[in-house]
Tab-separated table of C-alpha atoms and ligand atoms in Angstrom:
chain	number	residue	atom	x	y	z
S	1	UNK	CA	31.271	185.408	7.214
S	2	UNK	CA	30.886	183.951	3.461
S	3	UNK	CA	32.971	181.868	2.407
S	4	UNK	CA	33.811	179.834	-1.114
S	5	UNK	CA	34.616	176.284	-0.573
S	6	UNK	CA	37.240	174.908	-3.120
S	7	UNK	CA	38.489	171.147	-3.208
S	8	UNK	CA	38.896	168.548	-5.894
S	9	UNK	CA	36.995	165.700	-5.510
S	10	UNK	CA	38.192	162.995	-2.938
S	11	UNK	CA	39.651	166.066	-0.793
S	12	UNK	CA	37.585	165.778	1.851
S	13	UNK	CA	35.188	168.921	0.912
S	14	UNK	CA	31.962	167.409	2.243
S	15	UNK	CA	33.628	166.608	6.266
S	16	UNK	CA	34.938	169.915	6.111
S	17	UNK	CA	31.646	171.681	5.109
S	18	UNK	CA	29.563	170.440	7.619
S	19	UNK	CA	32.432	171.544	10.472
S	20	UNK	CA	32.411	174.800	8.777
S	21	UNK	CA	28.707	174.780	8.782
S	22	UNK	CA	28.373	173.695	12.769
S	23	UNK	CA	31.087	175.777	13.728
S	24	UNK	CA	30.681	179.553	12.040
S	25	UNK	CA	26.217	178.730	11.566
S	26	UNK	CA	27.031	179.491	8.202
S	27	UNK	CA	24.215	178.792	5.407
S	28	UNK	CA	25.919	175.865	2.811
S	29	UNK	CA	24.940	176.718	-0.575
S	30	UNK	CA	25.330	174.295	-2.961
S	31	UNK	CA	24.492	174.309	-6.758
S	32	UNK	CA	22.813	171.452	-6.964
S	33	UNK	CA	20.662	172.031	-3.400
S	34	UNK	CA	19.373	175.004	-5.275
S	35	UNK	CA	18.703	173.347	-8.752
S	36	UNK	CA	16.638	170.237	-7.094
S	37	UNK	CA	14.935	172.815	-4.989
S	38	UNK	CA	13.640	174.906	-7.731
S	39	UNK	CA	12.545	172.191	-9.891
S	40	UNK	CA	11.040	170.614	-6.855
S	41	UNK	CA	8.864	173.945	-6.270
S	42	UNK	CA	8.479	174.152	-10.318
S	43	UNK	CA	9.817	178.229	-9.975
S	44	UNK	CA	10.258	179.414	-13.025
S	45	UNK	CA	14.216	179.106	-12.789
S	46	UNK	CA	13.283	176.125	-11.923
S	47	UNK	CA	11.339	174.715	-15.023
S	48	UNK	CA	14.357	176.547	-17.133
S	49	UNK	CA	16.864	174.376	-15.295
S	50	UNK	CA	14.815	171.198	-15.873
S	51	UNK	CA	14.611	171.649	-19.558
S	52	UNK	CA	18.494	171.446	-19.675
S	53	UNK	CA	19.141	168.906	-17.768
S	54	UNK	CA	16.249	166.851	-19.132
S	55	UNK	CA	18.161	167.468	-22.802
S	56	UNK	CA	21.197	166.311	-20.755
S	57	UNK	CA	22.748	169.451	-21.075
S	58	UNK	CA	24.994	171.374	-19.169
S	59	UNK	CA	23.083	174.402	-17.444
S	60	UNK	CA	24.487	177.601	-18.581
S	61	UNK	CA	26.669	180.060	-16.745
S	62	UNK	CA	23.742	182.940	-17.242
S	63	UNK	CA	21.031	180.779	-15.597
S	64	UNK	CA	23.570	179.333	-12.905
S	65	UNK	CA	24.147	182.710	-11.764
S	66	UNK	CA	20.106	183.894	-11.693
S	67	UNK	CA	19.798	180.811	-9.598
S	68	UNK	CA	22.690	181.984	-6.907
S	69	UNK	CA	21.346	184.976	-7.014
S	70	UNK	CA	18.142	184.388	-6.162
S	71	UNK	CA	19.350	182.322	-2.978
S	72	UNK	CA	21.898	185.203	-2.079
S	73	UNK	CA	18.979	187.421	-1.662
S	74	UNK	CA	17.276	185.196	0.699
S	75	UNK	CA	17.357	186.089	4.330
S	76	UNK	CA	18.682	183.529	6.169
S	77	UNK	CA	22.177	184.284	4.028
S	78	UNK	CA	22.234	187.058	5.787
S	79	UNK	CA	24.003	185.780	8.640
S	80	UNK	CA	27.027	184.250	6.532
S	81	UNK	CA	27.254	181.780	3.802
S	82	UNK	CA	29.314	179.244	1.975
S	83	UNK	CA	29.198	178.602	-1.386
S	84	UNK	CA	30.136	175.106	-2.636
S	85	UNK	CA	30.616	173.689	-6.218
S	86	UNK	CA	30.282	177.586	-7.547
S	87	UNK	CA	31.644	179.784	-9.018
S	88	UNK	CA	33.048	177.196	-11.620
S	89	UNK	CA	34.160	179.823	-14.208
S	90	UNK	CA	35.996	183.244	-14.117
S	91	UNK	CA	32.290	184.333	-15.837
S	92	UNK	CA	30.580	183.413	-12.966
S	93	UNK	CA	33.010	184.757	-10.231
S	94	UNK	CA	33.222	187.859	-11.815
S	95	UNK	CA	29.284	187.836	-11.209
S	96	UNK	CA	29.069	186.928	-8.356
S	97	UNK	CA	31.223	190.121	-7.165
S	98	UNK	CA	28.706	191.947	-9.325
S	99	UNK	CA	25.616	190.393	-7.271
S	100	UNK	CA	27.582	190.428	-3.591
S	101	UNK	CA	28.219	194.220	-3.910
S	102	UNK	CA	25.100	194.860	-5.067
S	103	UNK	CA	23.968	193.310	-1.884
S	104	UNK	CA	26.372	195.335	0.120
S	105	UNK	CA	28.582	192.371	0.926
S	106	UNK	CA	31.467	190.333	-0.259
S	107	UNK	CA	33.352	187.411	-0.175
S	108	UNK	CA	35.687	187.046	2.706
S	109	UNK	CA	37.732	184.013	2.236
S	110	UNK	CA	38.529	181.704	-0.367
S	111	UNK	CA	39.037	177.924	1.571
S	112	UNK	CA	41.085	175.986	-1.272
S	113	UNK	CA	41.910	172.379	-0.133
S	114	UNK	CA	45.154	171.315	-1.982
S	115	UNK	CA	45.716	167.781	-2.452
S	116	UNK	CA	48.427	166.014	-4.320
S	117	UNK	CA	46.761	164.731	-7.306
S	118	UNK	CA	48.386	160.926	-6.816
S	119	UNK	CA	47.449	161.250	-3.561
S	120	UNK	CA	43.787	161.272	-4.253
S	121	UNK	CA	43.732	158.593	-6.900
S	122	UNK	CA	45.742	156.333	-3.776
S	123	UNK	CA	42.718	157.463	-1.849
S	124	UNK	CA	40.177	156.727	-4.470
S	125	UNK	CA	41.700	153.689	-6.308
S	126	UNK	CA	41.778	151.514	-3.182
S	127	UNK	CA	38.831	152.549	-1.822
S	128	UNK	CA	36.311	148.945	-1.528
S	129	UNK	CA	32.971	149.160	-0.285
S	130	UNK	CA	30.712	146.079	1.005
S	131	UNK	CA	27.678	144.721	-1.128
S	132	UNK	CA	26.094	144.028	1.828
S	133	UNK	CA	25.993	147.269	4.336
S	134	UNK	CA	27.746	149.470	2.479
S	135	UNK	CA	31.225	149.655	5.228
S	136	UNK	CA	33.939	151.142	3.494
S	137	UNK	CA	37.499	149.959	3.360
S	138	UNK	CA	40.747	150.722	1.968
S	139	UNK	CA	43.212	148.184	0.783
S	140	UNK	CA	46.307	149.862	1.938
S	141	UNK	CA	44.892	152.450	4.709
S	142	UNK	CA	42.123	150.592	6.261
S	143	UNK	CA	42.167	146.776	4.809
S	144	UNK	CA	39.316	143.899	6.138
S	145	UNK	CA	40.769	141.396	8.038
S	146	UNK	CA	40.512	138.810	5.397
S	147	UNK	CA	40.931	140.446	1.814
S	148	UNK	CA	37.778	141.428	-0.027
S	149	UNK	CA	35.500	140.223	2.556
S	150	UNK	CA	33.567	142.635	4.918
S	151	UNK	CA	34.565	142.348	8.466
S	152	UNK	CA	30.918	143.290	10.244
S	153	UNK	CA	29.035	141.077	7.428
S	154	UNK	CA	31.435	139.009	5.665
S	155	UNK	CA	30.032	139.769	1.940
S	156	UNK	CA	32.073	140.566	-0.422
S	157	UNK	CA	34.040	143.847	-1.083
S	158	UNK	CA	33.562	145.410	-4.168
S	159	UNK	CA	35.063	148.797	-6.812
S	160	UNK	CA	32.991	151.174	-7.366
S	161	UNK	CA	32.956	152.338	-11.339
S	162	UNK	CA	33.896	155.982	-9.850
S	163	UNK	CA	36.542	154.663	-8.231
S	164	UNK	CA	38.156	153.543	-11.430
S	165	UNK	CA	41.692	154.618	-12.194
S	166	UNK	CA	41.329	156.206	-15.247
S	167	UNK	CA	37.325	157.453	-14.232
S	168	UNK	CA	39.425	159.224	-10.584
S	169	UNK	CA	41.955	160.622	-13.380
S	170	UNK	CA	39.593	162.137	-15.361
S	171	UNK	CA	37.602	163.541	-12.683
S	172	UNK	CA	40.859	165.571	-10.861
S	173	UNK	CA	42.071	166.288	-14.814
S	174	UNK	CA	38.641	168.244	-14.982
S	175	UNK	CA	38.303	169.758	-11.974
S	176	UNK	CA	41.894	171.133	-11.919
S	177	UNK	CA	41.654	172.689	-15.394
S	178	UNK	CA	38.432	174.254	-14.614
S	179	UNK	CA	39.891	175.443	-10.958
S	180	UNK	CA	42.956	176.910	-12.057
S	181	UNK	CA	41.512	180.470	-13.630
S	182	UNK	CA	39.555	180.788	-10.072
S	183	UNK	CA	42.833	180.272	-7.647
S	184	UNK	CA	44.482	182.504	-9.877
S	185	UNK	CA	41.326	185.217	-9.702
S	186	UNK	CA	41.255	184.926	-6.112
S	187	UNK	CA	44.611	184.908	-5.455
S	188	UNK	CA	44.952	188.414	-7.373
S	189	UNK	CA	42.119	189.635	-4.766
S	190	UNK	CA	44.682	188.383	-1.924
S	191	UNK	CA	41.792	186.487	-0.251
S	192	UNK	CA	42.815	182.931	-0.601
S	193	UNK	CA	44.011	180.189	2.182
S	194	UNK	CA	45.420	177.362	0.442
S	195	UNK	CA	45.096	174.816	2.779
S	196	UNK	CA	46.812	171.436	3.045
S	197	UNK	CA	44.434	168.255	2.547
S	198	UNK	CA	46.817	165.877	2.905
S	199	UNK	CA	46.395	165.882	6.560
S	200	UNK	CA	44.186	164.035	8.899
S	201	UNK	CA	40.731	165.653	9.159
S	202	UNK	CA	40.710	167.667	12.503
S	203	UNK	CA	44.440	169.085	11.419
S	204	UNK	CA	43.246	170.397	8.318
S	205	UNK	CA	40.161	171.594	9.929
S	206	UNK	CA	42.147	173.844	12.411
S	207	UNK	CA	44.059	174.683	9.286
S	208	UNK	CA	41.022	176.489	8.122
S	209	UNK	CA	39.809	177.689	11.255
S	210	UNK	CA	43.136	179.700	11.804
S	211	UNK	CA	42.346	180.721	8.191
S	212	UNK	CA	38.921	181.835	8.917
S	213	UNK	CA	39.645	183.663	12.075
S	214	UNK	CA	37.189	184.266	14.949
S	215	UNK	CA	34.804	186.419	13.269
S	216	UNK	CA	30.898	184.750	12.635
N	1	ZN	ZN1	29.426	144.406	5.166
């Protein structure tokens, strides 16, 4: 079964991912897995990759694609895959068909988790962490037992810069511009589960199960 994994950030994505991953043995693919590893072994994708991102630049869609490509045709994909953080543009979904069929495969389901924008920044905005080991609280859905300290180590609680109002705001106002042009391109293919993040973790994970089906 492959499978594209789609999710603004704060939905969840990563718990669901590894369920996926344990319960269909599917291979998780993720842009960034594949970038480290090819600068890692110094490929020759690779050492094109690093040159961006050593100019701090964005890596573009061409070389994105070579690099998905390149792990598509690997054979432990064979047995299913997910793809995570790609395709990010209609460019690169459109080549990715191109690449899939050339493989003699396809993509079978779209997993979109759909979460209410002020939702997440509720999530994100009271989200505290400890200086000391790192526990992780929230001040409305999980608060310490005395405010801003840590209950297993009693240091203090503290926000992380990402967790920023205006930083979670920007973050979803990115991700749902860039996301929109995909549901709608995967939506016109008809294979898209839009599935509801806003509920607890095992509920949306039989969400996407019944979305998924039985099939490996
Ligand atoms: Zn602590």
């Amino acid at each position: 079964m492959n499978i594209i994994l789609l999710g603004p950030p704060g939905a969840g994505k990563g718990t669901q991912a590894e369920q996926i991953v344990e319960a269909y043995g599917t291979v998780h693919i993720s842009t960034g897995d594949i970038f480290r590893k090819n600068i890692k072994e110094n490929t020759e994708l690779g050492k094109k990759v690093k040159e961006y991102i050593d100019k701090g630049l964005l890596v573009p869609d061409e070389l994105v694609v070579e690099l998905v490509a390149d792990r598509l045709m690997q054979d432990d994909v064979k047995k299913g895959f997910m793809l995570d953080g790609f395709p990010r543009t209609i460019f690169q979904a459109e080549e990715l068909d191109k690449v899939l069929s050339k493989l003699g495969t396809k993509i079978d389901t779209v997993v979109n988790i759909e979460v209410n924008p002020d939702i997440l920044i509720e999530r994100a905005v009271g989200r505290r962490i400890c200086k000391g080991d790192g526990s992780t609280y929230h001040v409305k859905f999980n608060p310490p037992k005395k405010e801003g300290i840590c209950d297993t180590c009693g240091q203090a609680l503290y926000q992380r810069d990402d967790d920023k109002e205006e930083t979670v705001k920007n973050r979803i106002s990115v991700y749902t511009d860039q996301t929109k042009p995909l549901i709608d391109y995967y939506t016109k293919q008809n294979n898209i589960a839009n599935i509801n993040g806003e509920q607890n973790i095992d509920t949306v994970f039989e969400d996407i199960k019944a979305a998924l089906g039985s099939d490996k």
